[in-house]
Short mmCIF file of C-alpha atoms in Angstrom, two decimals:
data_model
loop_
_atom_site.label_atom_id
_atom_site.label_comp_id
_atom_site.label_asym_id
_atom_site.label_seq_id
_atom_site.Cartn_x
_atom_site.Cartn_y
_atom_site.Cartn_z
CA UNK X 375 92.07 -32.49 26.21
CA UNK X 376 92.27 -28.47 25.59
CA UNK X 377 90.54 -26.21 28.37
CA UNK X 378 89.78 -22.65 28.21
CA UNK X 379 89.40 -20.53 31.45
CA UNK X 380 85.98 -18.00 31.47
CA UNK X 381 86.16 -14.66 33.04
CA UNK X 382 83.46 -11.80 32.74
CA UNK X 383 83.25 -8.74 34.43
CA UNK X 384 79.63 -9.43 34.98
CA UNK X 385 80.33 -11.70 37.88
CA UNK X 386 82.39 -11.45 41.04
CA UNK X 387 86.16 -11.90 40.41
CA UNK X 388 87.81 -14.89 42.37
CA UNK X 389 89.56 -14.16 45.36
CA UNK X 390 91.94 -17.27 45.33
CA UNK X 391 93.83 -19.54 43.03
CA UNK X 392 90.80 -20.41 40.88
CA UNK X 393 88.58 -19.10 37.89
CA UNK X 394 85.31 -18.22 37.50
CA UNK X 395 84.78 -21.51 35.06
CA UNK X 396 86.77 -23.67 32.95
CA UNK X 397 85.52 -25.16 29.50
CA UNK X 398 86.57 -28.46 28.99
CA UNK X 399 85.75 -31.67 26.94
CA UNK X 400 82.29 -29.96 25.90
CA UNK X 401 81.37 -28.69 29.50
CA UNK X 402 81.61 -25.82 31.52
CA UNK X 403 82.72 -26.09 35.04
CA UNK X 404 81.09 -23.04 36.99
CA UNK X 405 82.95 -22.36 40.45
CA UNK X 406 80.63 -21.93 43.38
CA UNK X 407 79.16 -18.48 43.37
CA UNK X 408 78.06 -16.59 46.51
CA UNK X 409 75.90 -13.58 46.63
CA UNK X 410 78.52 -11.07 45.75
CA UNK X 411 77.89 -7.90 43.63
CA UNK X 412 80.42 -8.01 40.68
CA UNK X 413 80.81 -4.12 40.48
CA UNK X 414 81.16 -3.30 44.56
CA UNK X 415 82.20 -6.97 45.72
CA UNK X 416 79.53 -6.31 48.68
CA UNK X 417 77.48 -9.32 49.77
CA UNK X 418 73.94 -8.57 48.40
CA UNK X 419 70.87 -9.44 50.61
CA UNK X 420 72.81 -9.96 54.12
CA UNK X 421 70.51 -12.15 56.04
CA UNK X 422 67.92 -13.06 53.36
CA UNK X 423 68.10 -16.41 51.52
CA UNK X 424 65.67 -15.22 49.05
CA UNK X 425 67.72 -12.13 47.85
CA UNK X 426 71.14 -13.78 48.12
CA UNK X 427 69.92 -16.77 46.00
CA UNK X 428 68.86 -14.56 43.29
CA UNK X 429 72.38 -12.71 43.29
CA UNK X 430 73.99 -16.09 43.28
CA UNK X 431 71.89 -17.39 40.11
CA UNK X 432 72.55 -13.88 38.16
CA UNK X 433 76.31 -14.68 38.82
CA UNK X 434 76.23 -18.12 37.74
CA UNK X 435 73.94 -16.71 34.47
CA UNK X 436 76.81 -14.06 33.81
CA UNK X 437 79.42 -16.69 33.93
CA UNK X 438 77.35 -19.08 31.69
CA UNK X 439 76.88 -16.73 29.18
CA UNK X 440 80.22 -15.91 28.95
CA UNK X 441 80.80 -19.70 28.15
CA UNK X 442 78.42 -19.87 25.63
CA UNK X 443 75.76 -21.49 27.61
CA UNK X 444 72.53 -20.93 29.48
CA UNK X 445 70.53 -22.34 32.34
CA UNK X 446 69.07 -24.77 29.87
CA UNK X 447 72.31 -26.36 29.57
CA UNK X 448 73.24 -26.86 33.06
CA UNK X 449 73.20 -30.53 33.67
CA UNK X 450 74.33 -30.39 37.43
CA UNK X 451 73.93 -28.10 40.27
CA UNK X 452 75.17 -28.31 43.97
CA UNK X 453 74.06 -26.11 46.65
CA UNK X 454 75.52 -25.30 49.63
CA UNK X 455 72.92 -24.00 52.75
CA UNK X 456 74.22 -22.52 56.35
CA UNK X 457 70.94 -23.67 57.38
CA UNK X 458 68.74 -26.51 56.07
CA UNK X 459 65.88 -24.49 57.27
CA UNK X 460 66.28 -21.76 54.20
CA UNK X 461 65.91 -24.77 51.57
CA UNK X 462 62.13 -23.70 50.97
CA UNK X 463 62.95 -20.22 50.21
CA UNK X 464 66.18 -21.12 48.05
CA UNK X 465 64.35 -23.49 46.18
CA UNK X 466 61.49 -20.99 45.26
CA UNK X 467 64.14 -18.72 43.30
CA UNK X 468 66.11 -21.66 42.23
CA UNK X 469 62.83 -23.09 40.45
CA UNK X 470 62.24 -20.12 38.74
CA UNK X 471 65.72 -20.38 36.63
CA UNK X 472 64.76 -23.92 35.59
CA UNK X 473 61.97 -26.14 34.04
CA UNK X 474 61.01 -28.73 36.28
CA UNK X 475 60.81 -31.24 33.21
CA UNK X 476 64.18 -30.49 32.20
CA UNK X 477 65.97 -29.28 34.93
CA UNK X 478 69.65 -30.72 36.55
CA UNK X 479 70.51 -33.08 38.55
CA UNK X 480 71.00 -31.71 42.04
CA UNK X 481 72.92 -32.24 45.29
CA UNK X 482 71.74 -29.83 48.51
CA UNK X 483 73.75 -29.98 51.53
CA UNK X 484 74.02 -27.88 54.87
CA UNK X 485 77.53 -26.77 55.43
CA UNK X 486 78.90 -25.17 58.84
CA UNK X 487 80.06 -22.12 57.26
CA UNK X 488 80.35 -20.48 54.07
CA UNK X 489 82.70 -17.71 52.84
CA UNK X 490 81.94 -14.49 53.95
CA UNK X 491 79.25 -16.10 56.15
CA UNK X 492 76.63 -15.97 53.65
CA UNK X 493 73.96 -18.29 53.35
CA UNK X 494 74.12 -19.87 49.98
CA UNK X 495 76.66 -20.77 47.49
CA UNK X 496 75.56 -22.76 44.16
CA UNK X 497 78.03 -24.39 41.56
CA UNK X 498 77.29 -25.76 38.08
CA UNK X 499 78.33 -28.02 35.07
CA UNK X 500 76.58 -27.58 31.67
CA UNK X 501 77.25 -28.64 28.29
CA UNK X 502 78.56 -26.13 25.79
#
């Protein structure tokens, strides 16, 4: 099995020993994205899960595009929320990126804490 590292300057650079995504065996595995601005490295939408989700989805989109995929190619996502009470607001933004009839499988969990104390993190797997 060969694998290819996916990198783009249009999404935040990794801050540890991981890559934005790895393509292998016809799939791309995108690392969890938080609402960081790729240019400034600053958190977008402090305290606003709607704005944070929009930024997370923009980061995912940039990485997917760099791999040759798009949201239509996503088969699985995992959503991590700091507070499950933010589910409806996150879900409204999330739903705007996926057609309900062909939306990917998804898990959504509340966690005790996310990096930089953001409200949402999302990762995904797509077919390429």
